[in-house]
Short mmCIF file of C-alpha atoms in Angstrom, two decimals:
data_model
loop_
_atom_site.label_atom_id
_atom_site.label_comp_id
_atom_site.label_asym_id
_atom_site.label_seq_id
_atom_site.Cartn_x
_atom_site.Cartn_y
_atom_site.Cartn_z
CA GLN A 22 -7.61 169.17 15.66
CA SER A 23 -5.07 166.13 15.93
CA ALA A 24 -5.84 162.68 15.36
CA LEU A 25 -6.77 160.88 18.49
CA THR A 26 -3.62 158.04 19.41
CA GLN A 27 -4.33 154.48 18.74
CA PRO A 28 -1.52 151.84 18.87
CA ALA A 29 -0.83 150.89 15.29
CA SER A 30 -1.36 147.19 15.63
CA VAL A 31 -2.55 144.54 18.53
CA SER A 32 -2.60 141.01 18.25
CA GLY A 33 -3.72 137.95 19.92
CA SER A 34 -4.93 133.92 19.53
CA PRO A 35 -8.23 133.14 19.29
CA GLY A 36 -10.45 132.92 22.48
CA GLN A 37 -8.12 135.61 23.89
CA SER A 38 -8.83 138.91 24.95
CA ILE A 39 -7.62 142.33 23.36
CA THR A 40 -7.93 145.57 23.93
CA ILE A 41 -7.22 148.77 21.99
CA SER A 42 -6.54 152.09 23.53
CA CYS A 43 -7.18 155.80 22.35
CA THR A 44 -5.68 158.90 23.65
CA GLY A 45 -7.04 162.43 23.29
CA THR A 46 -7.54 165.26 25.08
CA ASN A 47 -10.04 167.28 27.49
CA SER A 48 -11.48 168.83 24.07
CA ASP A 49 -12.34 165.38 22.94
CA VAL A 50 -12.04 162.38 24.65
CA GLY A 51 -12.18 163.42 27.95
CA GLY A 52 -14.44 166.23 27.48
CA TYR A 53 -17.32 164.35 26.14
CA ASN A 54 -18.81 160.63 26.73
CA TYR A 55 -19.06 160.69 23.00
CA VAL A 56 -16.79 158.00 21.86
CA SER A 57 -17.61 155.89 19.38
CA TRP A 58 -15.54 152.90 17.39
CA TYR A 59 -15.52 151.94 13.80
CA GLN A 60 -14.39 148.43 12.20
CA GLN A 61 -13.37 148.41 9.18
CA HIS A 62 -12.84 145.09 6.99
CA PRO A 63 -10.26 145.56 3.76
CA GLY A 64 -11.85 147.38 1.03
CA LYS A 65 -15.20 147.86 3.10
CA ALA A 66 -17.04 150.96 4.93
CA PRO A 67 -16.35 151.31 8.86
CA LYS A 68 -19.33 149.40 10.71
CA LEU A 69 -20.27 151.20 13.90
CA MET A 70 -19.15 148.94 17.08
CA ILE A 71 -19.76 150.81 20.30
CA TYR A 72 -20.90 154.40 20.81
CA ASP A 73 -21.50 157.12 23.36
CA VAL A 74 -18.10 155.27 25.17
CA SER A 75 -19.99 151.88 25.97
CA LYS A 76 -23.24 151.21 23.95
CA ARG A 77 -23.36 148.51 21.50
CA PRO A 78 -25.83 149.11 18.46
CA SER A 79 -28.08 146.29 18.02
CA GLY A 80 -26.73 143.47 16.00
CA VAL A 81 -22.95 144.06 17.40
CA SER A 82 -21.74 140.86 19.69
CA ASN A 83 -21.36 141.46 23.02
CA ARG A 84 -17.91 140.05 22.97
CA PHE A 85 -16.92 144.08 22.11
CA SER A 86 -17.20 146.26 24.80
CA GLY A 87 -15.95 149.80 25.55
CA SER A 88 -14.53 152.31 28.38
CA LYS A 89 -13.22 155.44 29.30
CA SER A 90 -10.94 156.90 31.87
CA GLY A 91 -9.47 160.52 31.49
CA ASN A 92 -8.41 161.22 28.55
CA THR A 93 -8.07 157.38 27.17
CA ALA A 94 -10.93 155.47 25.94
CA SER A 95 -10.52 151.66 25.32
CA LEU A 96 -12.00 148.91 23.13
CA THR A 97 -12.10 145.37 24.24
CA ILE A 98 -12.58 142.37 22.19
CA SER A 99 -13.02 139.21 24.43
CA GLY A 100 -12.93 135.29 22.89
CA LEU A 101 -11.20 136.92 20.07
CA GLN A 102 -12.41 135.38 16.62
CA ALA A 103 -10.86 135.15 13.38
CA GLU A 104 -13.71 137.44 11.97
CA ASP A 105 -12.52 140.08 14.24
CA GLU A 106 -9.64 140.71 12.24
CA ALA A 107 -9.76 144.11 10.95
CA ASP A 108 -8.80 147.77 11.36
CA TYR A 109 -10.49 149.87 14.18
CA TYR A 110 -10.96 153.75 14.39
CA CYS A 111 -12.08 155.54 17.73
CA SER A 112 -13.68 158.59 16.81
CA SER A 113 -14.94 161.30 19.56
CA TYR A 114 -16.90 164.47 19.42
CA THR A 115 -15.17 167.81 20.18
CA SER A 116 -15.72 170.79 21.66
CA SER A 117 -15.78 172.87 18.28
CA SER A 118 -18.96 170.74 17.67
CA THR A 119 -16.35 168.71 14.99
CA TYR A 120 -15.27 164.89 15.19
CA VAL A 121 -11.86 163.57 15.04
CA PHE A 122 -11.03 159.91 14.43
CA GLY A 123 -8.18 157.99 15.75
CA THR A 124 -4.92 156.94 14.05
CA GLY A 125 -6.28 153.41 13.47
CA THR A 126 -5.26 149.68 14.89
CA LYS A 127 -4.89 146.86 12.83
CA VAL A 128 -6.12 144.01 14.89
CA THR A 129 -4.47 140.33 13.98
CA VAL A 130 -5.72 137.05 14.90
CA LEU A 131 -3.01 134.66 15.29
CA GLN B 23 -33.64 151.67 6.99
CA VAL B 24 -31.29 154.40 5.96
CA GLN B 25 -28.81 153.79 2.99
CA LEU B 26 -26.80 155.70 1.23
CA GLN B 27 -25.00 155.85 -2.03
CA GLU B 28 -22.07 158.08 -2.93
CA SER B 29 -21.71 159.18 -6.72
CA GLY B 30 -19.34 161.45 -8.68
CA PRO B 31 -16.02 161.73 -11.09
CA GLY B 32 -13.50 159.07 -10.21
CA LEU B 33 -11.21 161.34 -11.47
CA VAL B 34 -10.49 165.15 -11.16
CA LYS B 35 -7.41 167.18 -12.24
CA PRO B 36 -5.36 169.31 -9.67
CA SER B 37 -6.47 172.62 -8.88
CA GLU B 38 -10.08 171.75 -10.03
CA THR B 39 -12.91 171.22 -7.73
CA LEU B 40 -13.84 167.56 -6.50
CA SER B 41 -18.01 167.26 -6.31
CA LEU B 42 -19.71 164.32 -4.98
CA THR B 43 -23.22 163.28 -3.95
CA CYS B 44 -24.72 161.13 -1.42
CA ALA B 45 -28.19 159.80 -2.13
CA VAL B 46 -30.43 159.05 0.51
CA SER B 47 -33.02 156.35 0.57
CA GLY B 48 -35.45 154.82 3.47
CA TYR B 49 -35.39 158.34 5.23
CA SER B 50 -37.02 161.97 4.20
CA ILE B 51 -33.70 164.03 4.90
CA SER B 52 -35.91 167.16 5.68
CA SER B 53 -37.17 165.03 8.42
CA GLY B 54 -34.04 165.52 10.43
CA TYR B 55 -30.41 163.44 11.18
CA TYR B 56 -27.68 165.14 10.41
CA TRP B 57 -25.33 164.05 7.48
CA GLY B 58 -21.59 163.85 6.80
CA TRP B 59 -18.58 163.04 4.72
CA ILE B 60 -15.49 160.96 5.88
CA ARG B 61 -12.46 160.14 3.40
CA GLN B 62 -9.72 158.06 3.69
CA PRO B 63 -6.35 158.34 1.71
CA PRO B 64 -4.92 154.99 0.21
CA GLY B 65 -3.60 152.93 2.90
CA LYS B 66 -4.28 155.56 5.53
CA GLY B 67 -6.79 156.32 8.32
CA LEU B 68 -9.96 157.92 8.03
CA GLU B 69 -10.25 161.58 8.18
CA TRP B 70 -13.78 163.50 9.02
CA ILE B 71 -14.60 166.01 6.69
CA GLY B 72 -17.62 167.71 8.01
CA ASN B 73 -21.03 167.75 8.67
CA ILE B 74 -24.59 168.86 7.85
CA TYR B 75 -27.62 169.08 9.58
CA HIS B 76 -31.36 168.92 8.34
CA SER B 77 -31.79 172.70 9.19
CA GLY B 78 -28.65 173.60 6.86
CA SER B 79 -26.22 174.42 9.80
CA THR B 80 -22.68 173.14 8.80
CA TYR B 81 -19.74 171.98 10.55
CA TYR B 82 -15.84 171.50 8.59
CA ASN B 83 -12.74 170.05 9.81
CA PRO B 84 -10.67 173.18 10.51
CA SER B 85 -7.89 171.66 8.18
CA LEU B 86 -10.18 171.84 4.93
CA LYS B 87 -12.70 174.40 6.41
CA SER B 88 -11.24 176.70 3.50
CA ARG B 89 -11.91 174.32 0.90
CA VAL B 90 -14.74 172.47 1.56
CA THR B 91 -18.91 172.89 1.08
CA ILE B 92 -21.30 170.81 2.32
CA SER B 93 -25.08 171.21 0.98
CA ILE B 94 -28.62 169.55 0.97
CA ASP B 95 -31.06 169.61 -1.71
CA THR B 96 -34.24 167.94 -0.16
CA SER B 97 -35.85 168.19 -3.25
CA LYS B 98 -33.70 165.13 -4.44
CA ASN B 99 -33.30 164.00 -0.93
CA GLN B 100 -29.47 164.29 -1.08
CA PHE B 101 -26.46 165.80 0.09
CA SER B 102 -23.12 167.30 -1.42
CA LEU B 103 -19.48 167.64 -1.15
CA LYS B 104 -17.53 170.44 -2.71
CA LEU B 105 -14.02 170.29 -2.20
CA THR B 106 -11.97 173.13 -4.55
CA SER B 107 -8.50 173.26 -5.52
CA VAL B 108 -7.62 170.00 -4.91
CA THR B 109 -4.16 168.38 -5.14
CA ALA B 110 -2.72 164.87 -5.11
CA ALA B 111 -3.41 164.85 -1.32
CA ASP B 112 -6.97 164.87 -1.55
CA THR B 113 -7.22 161.16 -3.47
CA ALA B 114 -8.89 159.16 -1.37
CA VAL B 115 -12.13 157.05 -1.19
CA TYR B 116 -15.05 159.59 0.26
CA TYR B 117 -17.76 157.85 2.42
CA CYS B 118 -20.98 159.76 3.33
CA ALA B 119 -22.68 158.75 6.49
CA SER B 120 -25.63 159.50 8.58
CA SER B 121 -25.98 160.47 12.21
CA PRO B 122 -29.36 159.87 14.16
CA ASP B 123 -31.56 162.46 16.26
CA PHE B 124 -34.29 161.62 18.50
CA TRP B 125 -37.24 163.71 20.18
CA SER B 126 -37.71 163.96 23.73
CA GLY B 127 -40.84 165.90 24.32
CA TYR B 128 -40.67 168.90 22.29
CA SER B 129 -36.85 169.36 22.04
CA ARG B 130 -34.58 167.44 19.08
CA TYR B 131 -31.36 165.98 20.68
CA TYR B 132 -28.65 164.03 18.43
CA TYR B 133 -26.45 161.19 18.62
CA TYR B 134 -22.85 161.70 18.09
CA TYR B 135 -21.76 158.67 16.07
CA MET B 136 -22.29 157.53 12.44
CA ASP B 137 -24.13 154.76 12.13
CA VAL B 138 -25.03 154.36 8.62
CA TRP B 139 -22.08 154.53 5.97
CA GLY B 140 -22.16 154.73 2.11
CA LYS B 141 -19.89 152.16 0.47
CA GLY B 142 -17.43 154.63 -0.47
CA THR B 143 -16.31 156.13 -3.82
CA THR B 144 -12.72 156.24 -5.19
CA VAL B 145 -11.37 159.74 -6.18
CA THR B 146 -8.20 160.34 -7.72
CA VAL B 147 -6.24 163.62 -8.50
CA SER B 148 -4.43 163.42 -11.24
CA SER B 149 -3.41 165.22 -14.44
#
């Protein structure tokens, strides 16, 4: 299984909105509404930010939102804050009952 | 609240077997959920290794399937990872994670995400 494709980096100024894309295939992203997003700060474990494409776990800011169209899922961070600077990974369930992660995106707050 | 803690040798020789354990607290592993391993090579992205359901069913990354075994020890409330014939390419931070389930009527359903992660343990493959 191939890693899902994400842009290597995305940047924005405080208060702005940014969107990270995650492109897969009909066998993963396009086939199921089981896309999740994880935030990872340096030296830390990943943290679940979005699950089932667009649902937020309790405690996650509503500035984070998710969507999907066809084989591409997206994570939008609105009202960008300094604390949002981190690496972000998408993940999808697959038709083989496995999981695949995205290549990862480094978010920089200018 | 589920908590996870990885443990195991930090250094493994090439061609040997990497063995890690994930201790689970705050939940009885025999009650449900499913449990998994993910790794992250230095400076690189996350790679899913595999899952084990409380029933014992396992699913592995096809690229690692021939070398990976994940098992559960309900008596110790922990699950384990074994990766055979390791090379320098297996050097990584290894994370364990849990994925919840829920009941609807008399049927168990699973969520498709990893909501609790251990802090990770670094494994270096070197002679």
